[in-house]
JSON list of C-alpha atoms in Angstrom, two decimals:
[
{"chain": "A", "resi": 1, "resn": "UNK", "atom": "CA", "xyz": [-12.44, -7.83, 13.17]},
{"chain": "A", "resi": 2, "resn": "UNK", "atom": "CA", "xyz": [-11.49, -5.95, 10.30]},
{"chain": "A", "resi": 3, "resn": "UNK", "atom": "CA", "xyz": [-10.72, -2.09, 10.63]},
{"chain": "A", "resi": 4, "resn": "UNK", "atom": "CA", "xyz": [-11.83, 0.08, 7.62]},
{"chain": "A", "resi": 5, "resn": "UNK", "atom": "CA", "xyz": [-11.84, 3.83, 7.79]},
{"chain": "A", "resi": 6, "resn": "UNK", "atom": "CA", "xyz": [-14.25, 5.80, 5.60]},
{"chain": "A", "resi": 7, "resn": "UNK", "atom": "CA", "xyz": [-13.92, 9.28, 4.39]},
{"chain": "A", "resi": 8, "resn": "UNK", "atom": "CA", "xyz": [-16.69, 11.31, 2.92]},
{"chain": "A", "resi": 9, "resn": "UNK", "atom": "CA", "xyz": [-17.47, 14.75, 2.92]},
{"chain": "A", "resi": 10, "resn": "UNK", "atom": "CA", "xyz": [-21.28, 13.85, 2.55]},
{"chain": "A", "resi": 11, "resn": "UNK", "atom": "CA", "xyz": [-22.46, 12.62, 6.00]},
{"chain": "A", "resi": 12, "resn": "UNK", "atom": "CA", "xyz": [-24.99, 11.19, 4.20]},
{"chain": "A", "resi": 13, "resn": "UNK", "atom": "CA", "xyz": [-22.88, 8.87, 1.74]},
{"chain": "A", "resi": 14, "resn": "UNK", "atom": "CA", "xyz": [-20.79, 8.11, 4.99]},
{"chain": "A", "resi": 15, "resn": "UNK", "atom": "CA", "xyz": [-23.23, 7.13, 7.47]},
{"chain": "A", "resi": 16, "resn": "UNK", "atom": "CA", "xyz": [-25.05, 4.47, 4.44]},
{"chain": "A", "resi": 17, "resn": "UNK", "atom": "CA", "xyz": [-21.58, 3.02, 3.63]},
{"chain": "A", "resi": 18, "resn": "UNK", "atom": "CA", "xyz": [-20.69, 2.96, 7.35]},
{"chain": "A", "resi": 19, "resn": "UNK", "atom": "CA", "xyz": [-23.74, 1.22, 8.27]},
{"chain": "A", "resi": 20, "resn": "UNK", "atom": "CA", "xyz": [-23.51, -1.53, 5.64]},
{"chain": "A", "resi": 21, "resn": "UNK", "atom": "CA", "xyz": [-20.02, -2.15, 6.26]},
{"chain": "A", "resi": 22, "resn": "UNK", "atom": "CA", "xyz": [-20.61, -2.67, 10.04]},
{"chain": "A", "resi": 23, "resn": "UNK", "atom": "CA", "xyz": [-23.63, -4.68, 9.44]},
{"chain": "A", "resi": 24, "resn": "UNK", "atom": "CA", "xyz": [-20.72, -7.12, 7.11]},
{"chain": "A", "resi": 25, "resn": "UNK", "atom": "CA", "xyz": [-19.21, -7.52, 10.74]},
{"chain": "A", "resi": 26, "resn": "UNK", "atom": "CA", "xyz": [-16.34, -4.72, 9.88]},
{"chain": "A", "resi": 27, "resn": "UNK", "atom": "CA", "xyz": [-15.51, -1.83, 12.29]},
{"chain": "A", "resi": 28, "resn": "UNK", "atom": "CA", "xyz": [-16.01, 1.19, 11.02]},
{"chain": "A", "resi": 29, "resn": "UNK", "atom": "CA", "xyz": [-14.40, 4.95, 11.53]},
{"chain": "A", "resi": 30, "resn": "UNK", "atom": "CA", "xyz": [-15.74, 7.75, 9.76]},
{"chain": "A", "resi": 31, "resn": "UNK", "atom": "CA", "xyz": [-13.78, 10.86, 8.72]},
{"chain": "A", "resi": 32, "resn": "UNK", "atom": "CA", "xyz": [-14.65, 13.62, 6.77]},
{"chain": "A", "resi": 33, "resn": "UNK", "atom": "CA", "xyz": [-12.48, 14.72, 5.19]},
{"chain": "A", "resi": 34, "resn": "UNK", "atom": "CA", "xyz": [-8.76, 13.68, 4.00]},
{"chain": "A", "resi": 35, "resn": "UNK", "atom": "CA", "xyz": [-7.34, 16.10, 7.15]},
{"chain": "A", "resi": 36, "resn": "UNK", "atom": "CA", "xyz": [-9.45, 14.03, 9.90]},
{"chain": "A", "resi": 37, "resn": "UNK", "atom": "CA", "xyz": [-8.67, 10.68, 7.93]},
{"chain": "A", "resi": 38, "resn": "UNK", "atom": "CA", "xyz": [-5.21, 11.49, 8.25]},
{"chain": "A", "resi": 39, "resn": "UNK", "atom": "CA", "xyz": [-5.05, 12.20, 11.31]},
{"chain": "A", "resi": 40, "resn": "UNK", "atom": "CA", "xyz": [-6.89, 9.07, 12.44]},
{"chain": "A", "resi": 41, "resn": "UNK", "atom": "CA", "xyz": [-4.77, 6.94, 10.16]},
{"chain": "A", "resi": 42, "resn": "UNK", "atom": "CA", "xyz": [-1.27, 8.22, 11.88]},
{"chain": "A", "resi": 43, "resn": "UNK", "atom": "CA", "xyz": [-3.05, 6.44, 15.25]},
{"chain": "A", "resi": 44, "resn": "UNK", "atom": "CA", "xyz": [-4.81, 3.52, 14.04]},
{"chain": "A", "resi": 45, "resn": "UNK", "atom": "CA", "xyz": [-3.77, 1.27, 11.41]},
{"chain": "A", "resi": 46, "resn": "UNK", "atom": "CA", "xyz": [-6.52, 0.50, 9.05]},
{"chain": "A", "resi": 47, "resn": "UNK", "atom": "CA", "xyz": [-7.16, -2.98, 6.79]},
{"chain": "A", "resi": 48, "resn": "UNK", "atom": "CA", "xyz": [-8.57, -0.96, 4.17]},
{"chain": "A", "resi": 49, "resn": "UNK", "atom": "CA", "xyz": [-9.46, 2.94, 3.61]},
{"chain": "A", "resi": 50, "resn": "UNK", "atom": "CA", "xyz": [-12.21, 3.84, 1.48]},
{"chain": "A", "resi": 51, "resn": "UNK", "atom": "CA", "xyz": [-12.47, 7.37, 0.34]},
{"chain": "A", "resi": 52, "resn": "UNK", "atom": "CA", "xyz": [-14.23, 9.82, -1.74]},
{"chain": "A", "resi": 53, "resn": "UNK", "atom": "CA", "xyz": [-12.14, 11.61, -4.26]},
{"chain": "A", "resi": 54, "resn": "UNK", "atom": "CA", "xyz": [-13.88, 15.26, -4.07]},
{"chain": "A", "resi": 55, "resn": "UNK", "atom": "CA", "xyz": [-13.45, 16.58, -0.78]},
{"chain": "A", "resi": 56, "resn": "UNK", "atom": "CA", "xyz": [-12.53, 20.17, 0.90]},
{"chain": "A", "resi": 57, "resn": "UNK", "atom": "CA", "xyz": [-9.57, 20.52, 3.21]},
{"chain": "A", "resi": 58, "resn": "UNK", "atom": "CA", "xyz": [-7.53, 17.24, 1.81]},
{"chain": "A", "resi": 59, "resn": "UNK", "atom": "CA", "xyz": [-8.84, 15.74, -1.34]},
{"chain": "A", "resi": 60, "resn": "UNK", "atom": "CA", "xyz": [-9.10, 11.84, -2.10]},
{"chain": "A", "resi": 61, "resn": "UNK", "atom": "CA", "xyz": [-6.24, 11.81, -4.24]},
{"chain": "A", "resi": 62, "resn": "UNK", "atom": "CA", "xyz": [-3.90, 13.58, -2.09]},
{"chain": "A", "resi": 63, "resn": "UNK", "atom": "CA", "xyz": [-4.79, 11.29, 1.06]},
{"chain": "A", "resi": 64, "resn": "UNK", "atom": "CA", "xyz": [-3.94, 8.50, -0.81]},
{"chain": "A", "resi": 65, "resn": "UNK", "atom": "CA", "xyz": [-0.14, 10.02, -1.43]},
{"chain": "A", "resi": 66, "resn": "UNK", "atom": "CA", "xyz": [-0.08, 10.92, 2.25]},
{"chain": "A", "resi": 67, "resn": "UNK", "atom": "CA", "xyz": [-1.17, 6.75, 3.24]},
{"chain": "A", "resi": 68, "resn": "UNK", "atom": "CA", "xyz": [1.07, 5.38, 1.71]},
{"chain": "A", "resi": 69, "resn": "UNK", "atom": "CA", "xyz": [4.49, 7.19, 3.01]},
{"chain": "A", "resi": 70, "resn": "UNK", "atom": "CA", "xyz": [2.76, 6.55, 6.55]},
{"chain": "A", "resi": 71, "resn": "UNK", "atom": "CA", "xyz": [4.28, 3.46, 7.68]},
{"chain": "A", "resi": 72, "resn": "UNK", "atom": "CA", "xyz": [1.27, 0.20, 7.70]},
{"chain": "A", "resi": 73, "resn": "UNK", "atom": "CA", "xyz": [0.12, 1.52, 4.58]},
{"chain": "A", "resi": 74, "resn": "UNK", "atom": "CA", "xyz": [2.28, 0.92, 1.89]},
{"chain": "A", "resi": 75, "resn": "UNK", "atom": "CA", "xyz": [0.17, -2.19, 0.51]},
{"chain": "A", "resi": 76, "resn": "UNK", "atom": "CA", "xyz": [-3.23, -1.38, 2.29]},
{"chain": "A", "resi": 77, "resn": "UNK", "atom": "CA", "xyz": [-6.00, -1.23, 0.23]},
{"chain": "A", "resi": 78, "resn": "UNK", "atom": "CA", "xyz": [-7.24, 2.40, -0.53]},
{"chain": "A", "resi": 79, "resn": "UNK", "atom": "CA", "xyz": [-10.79, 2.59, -2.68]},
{"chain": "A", "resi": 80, "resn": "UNK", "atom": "CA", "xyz": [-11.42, 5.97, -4.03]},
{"chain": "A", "resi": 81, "resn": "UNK", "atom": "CA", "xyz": [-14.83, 6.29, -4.78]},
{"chain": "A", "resi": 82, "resn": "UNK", "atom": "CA", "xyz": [-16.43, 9.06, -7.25]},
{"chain": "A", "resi": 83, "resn": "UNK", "atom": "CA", "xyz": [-19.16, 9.82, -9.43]},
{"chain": "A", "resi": 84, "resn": "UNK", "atom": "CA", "xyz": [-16.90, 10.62, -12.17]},
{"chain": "A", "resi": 85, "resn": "UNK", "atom": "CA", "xyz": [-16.02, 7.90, -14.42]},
{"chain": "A", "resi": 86, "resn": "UNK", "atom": "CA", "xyz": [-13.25, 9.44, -16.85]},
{"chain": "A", "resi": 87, "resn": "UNK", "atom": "CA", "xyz": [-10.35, 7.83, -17.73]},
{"chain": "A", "resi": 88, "resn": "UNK", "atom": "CA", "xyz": [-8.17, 10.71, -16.46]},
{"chain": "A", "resi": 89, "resn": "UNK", "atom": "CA", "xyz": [-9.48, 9.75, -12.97]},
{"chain": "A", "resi": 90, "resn": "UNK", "atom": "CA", "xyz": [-8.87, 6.32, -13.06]},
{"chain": "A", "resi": 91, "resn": "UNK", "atom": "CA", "xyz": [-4.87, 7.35, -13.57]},
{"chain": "A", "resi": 92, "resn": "UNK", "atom": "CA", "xyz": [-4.72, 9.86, -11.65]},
{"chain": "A", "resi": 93, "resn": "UNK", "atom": "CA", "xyz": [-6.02, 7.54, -8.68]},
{"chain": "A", "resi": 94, "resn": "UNK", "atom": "CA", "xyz": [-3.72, 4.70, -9.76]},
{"chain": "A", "resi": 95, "resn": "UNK", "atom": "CA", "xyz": [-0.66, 7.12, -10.12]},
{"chain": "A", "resi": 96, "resn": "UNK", "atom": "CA", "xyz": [-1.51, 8.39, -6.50]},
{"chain": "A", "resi": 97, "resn": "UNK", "atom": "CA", "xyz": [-1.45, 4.80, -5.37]},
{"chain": "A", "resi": 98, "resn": "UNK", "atom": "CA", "xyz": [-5.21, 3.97, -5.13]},
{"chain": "A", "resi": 99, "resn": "UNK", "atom": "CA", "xyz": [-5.90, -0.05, -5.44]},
{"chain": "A", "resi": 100, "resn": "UNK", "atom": "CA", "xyz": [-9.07, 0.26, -7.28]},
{"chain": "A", "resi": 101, "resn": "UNK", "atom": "CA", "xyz": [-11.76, 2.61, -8.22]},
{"chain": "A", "resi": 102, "resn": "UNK", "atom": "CA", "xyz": [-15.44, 2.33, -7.22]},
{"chain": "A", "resi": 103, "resn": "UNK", "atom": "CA", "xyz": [-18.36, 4.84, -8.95]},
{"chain": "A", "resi": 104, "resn": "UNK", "atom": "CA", "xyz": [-21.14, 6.32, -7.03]},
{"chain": "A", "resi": 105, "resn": "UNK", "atom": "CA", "xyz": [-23.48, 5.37, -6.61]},
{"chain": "A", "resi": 106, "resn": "UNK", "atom": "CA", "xyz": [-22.61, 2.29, -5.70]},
{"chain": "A", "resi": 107, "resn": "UNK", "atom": "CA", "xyz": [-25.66, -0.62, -4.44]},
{"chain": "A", "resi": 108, "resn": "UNK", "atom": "CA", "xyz": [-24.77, -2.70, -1.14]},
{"chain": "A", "resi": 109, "resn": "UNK", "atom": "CA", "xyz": [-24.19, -6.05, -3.26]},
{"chain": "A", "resi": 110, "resn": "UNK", "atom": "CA", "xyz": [-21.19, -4.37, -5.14]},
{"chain": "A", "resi": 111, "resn": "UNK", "atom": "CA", "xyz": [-19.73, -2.76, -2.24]},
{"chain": "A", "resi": 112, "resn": "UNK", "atom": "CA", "xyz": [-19.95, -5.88, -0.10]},
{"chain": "A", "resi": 113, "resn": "UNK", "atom": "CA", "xyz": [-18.11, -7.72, -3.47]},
{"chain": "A", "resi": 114, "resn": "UNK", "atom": "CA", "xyz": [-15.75, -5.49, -3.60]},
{"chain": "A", "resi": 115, "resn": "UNK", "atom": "CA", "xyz": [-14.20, -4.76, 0.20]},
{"chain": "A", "resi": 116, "resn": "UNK", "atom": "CA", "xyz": [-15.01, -8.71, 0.71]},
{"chain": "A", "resi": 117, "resn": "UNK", "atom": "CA", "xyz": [-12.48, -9.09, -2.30]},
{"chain": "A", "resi": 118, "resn": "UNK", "atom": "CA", "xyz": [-9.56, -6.58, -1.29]},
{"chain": "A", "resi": 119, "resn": "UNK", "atom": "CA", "xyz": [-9.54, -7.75, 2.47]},
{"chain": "A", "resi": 120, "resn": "UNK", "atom": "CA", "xyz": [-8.97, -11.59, 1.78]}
]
């Protein structure tokens, strides 16, 4: 079973993407915030993190810079996810080593789509 960790400051927005994933057969950890997801992440290797970009504590951006010099994650797929759509975003996220971007809100079809397509 795949492992995919998702970070969220909204408990909310991380309990509906938690529940969807799981019900897709995928097990689930929720963190959140990018401190707790790192922490997690330096235990468990994940098969794909997806994480909100505006968080206290440890932003989305910054998590991803911490993944990826943790060894397992150099070519993990990280999904930040946002409301904001800007251009400046998208290369920020891609400079920090994100795989893709996904905007909020985001329906059940597309999110099954898209995690379906970076885990193989």
């Amino acid at each position: 079973m795949k492992k995919i960790l998702v970070v969220d400051d909204a408990a909310s927005t991380r309990e509906l993407i938690g529940y969807t994933l799981k019900d897709a057969g995928y097990d689930i950890t929720q963190a959140n915030d990018g401190v707790e997801a790192l922490e997690v992440a330096q235990n468990v290797i994940f098969d794909l993190v997806l994480t909100d970009i505006n968080m206290p504590n440890m932003d989305g951006i910054s998590l991803v810079r911490y993944l990826r010099r943790l060894p397992g994650y150099q070519s993990t797929p990280i999904l930040l996810s946002t409301i904001e759509s800007g251009k400046s975003i998208k290369v920020l996220g891609k400079q920090a080593g994100a795989t893709a971007l996904i905007i909020k809100p985001m329906n059940r079809e597309d999110l099954f789509k898209v995690v379906k397509r970076m885990l193989g």
